């Protein structure tokens, strides 16, 4: 009799526990992170567990559903970011990743977010093409109680509609480029010369484009002898960079500096200058500045083709995964916005020290070791 009662109690306990866990899973947020514990249960170890632990171990593994909206596949940087996202949000790590490549189309991004909301993903992760056009759809996500994590580019929207952002300080990148150019020209004894500058911008209206332009403009303002001849959009692509550079070479007789807002554009600009017989880089006539510091970019720095390359770190997805884990465990993040660590590279024989808001930054020459360790 006693045996029967205790059996009945055990069954009731299992059912109660099952209901409790299912209900918690339905409410979505702030559930305890039981996925990790679940991984530890093996067939042998279940014998030593209590009834409730065994019930937990037998529950189907629930993957965390991530709706990820990517900008596109325009550059090496972007490909690296996508790869990092697929690794960070793999099934082995406990995620079901629903991934949309928007091919640089802002409308595709907004539609994808709406679809993910309807599908009730657990988290939305967005790398926005443009800064604009986000408020309405992010409000919808907010009311659907789906946390939003932003990566890389920023948006014009109240901070309450996203949980965290991980990316780069684009304004500082642009400023560092201006600061480097100023010191480089001084070193060359060209500090008072008229300098003709062209820029090949990234996608118009992307925060990476806006920030780098704004940062560099702060130095342009200080130098009345710097003439910005033109700033056309190369869309962060190699073909865009090449096309724009070809036009510049046809239009302007004397170009002293080319600023490309990413490495792919810079490689395109190199191809255009090669074809036109124009020399550039460390020993050439045209000074070439770039952003990203991808492997291909750094190789070009090492070969002396790019004079200075300002890093932009594409490996933000692991930070987003950490934020998701923290939310699952009910831990609140202290800061909303987080800047990734970044370096500055140069082909100068004596790399400069640049001044940033937080102190001094020693520029680096590219070595074989740096290239070997480069993840992208
Ligand atoms: O510089 C470029 C990419 O948003 C920082 O987008 C990113 C930029 C990066 O396509 O290569």
Coordinates of C-alpha atoms and ligand atoms in Angstrom, one line a residue, residues 71 74-78 127 152-153 168 170 208 212 235-236 261-264 291-292 312, ligand 1:
X71 CA 23.0 42.9 -44.5
X74 CA 29.0 42.4 -50.2
X75 CA 32.4 42.1 -48.6
X76 CA 35.0 39.8 -47.0
X77 CA 34.1 41.5 -43.7
X78 CA 30.5 40.5 -44.2
X127 CA 22.6 43.9 -38.6
X152 CA 27.7 46.1 -36.3
X153 CA 25.7 49.1 -37.7
X168 CA 32.5 49.5 -33.8
X170 CA 32.9 54.3 -36.8
X208 CA 29.5 52.6 -41.0
X212 CA 33.6 57.1 -41.0
X235 CA 28.6 50.2 -51.9
X236 CA 31.3 48.4 -49.9
X261 CA 35.5 52.9 -46.7
X262 CA 36.4 49.2 -46.8
X263 CA 39.1 46.8 -48.0
X264 CA 37.0 45.4 -50.9
X291 CA 39.0 50.3 -43.3
X292 CA 38.2 46.7 -42.1
X312 CA 36.7 47.0 -37.9
Ligands
LIG1 O1 33.2 47.9 -43.3 C1 32.1 46.5 -44.8 C2 30.8 45.8 -44.8 O2 29.1 47.5 -41.6 C3 31.3 47.7 -40.7 O3 30.0 46.7 -44.0 C4 30.4 47.1 -41.7 C5 30.9 47.4 -43.1 C6 32.3 46.9 -43.4 O4 30.3 45.4 -45.9 O5 33.2 45.8 -45.3

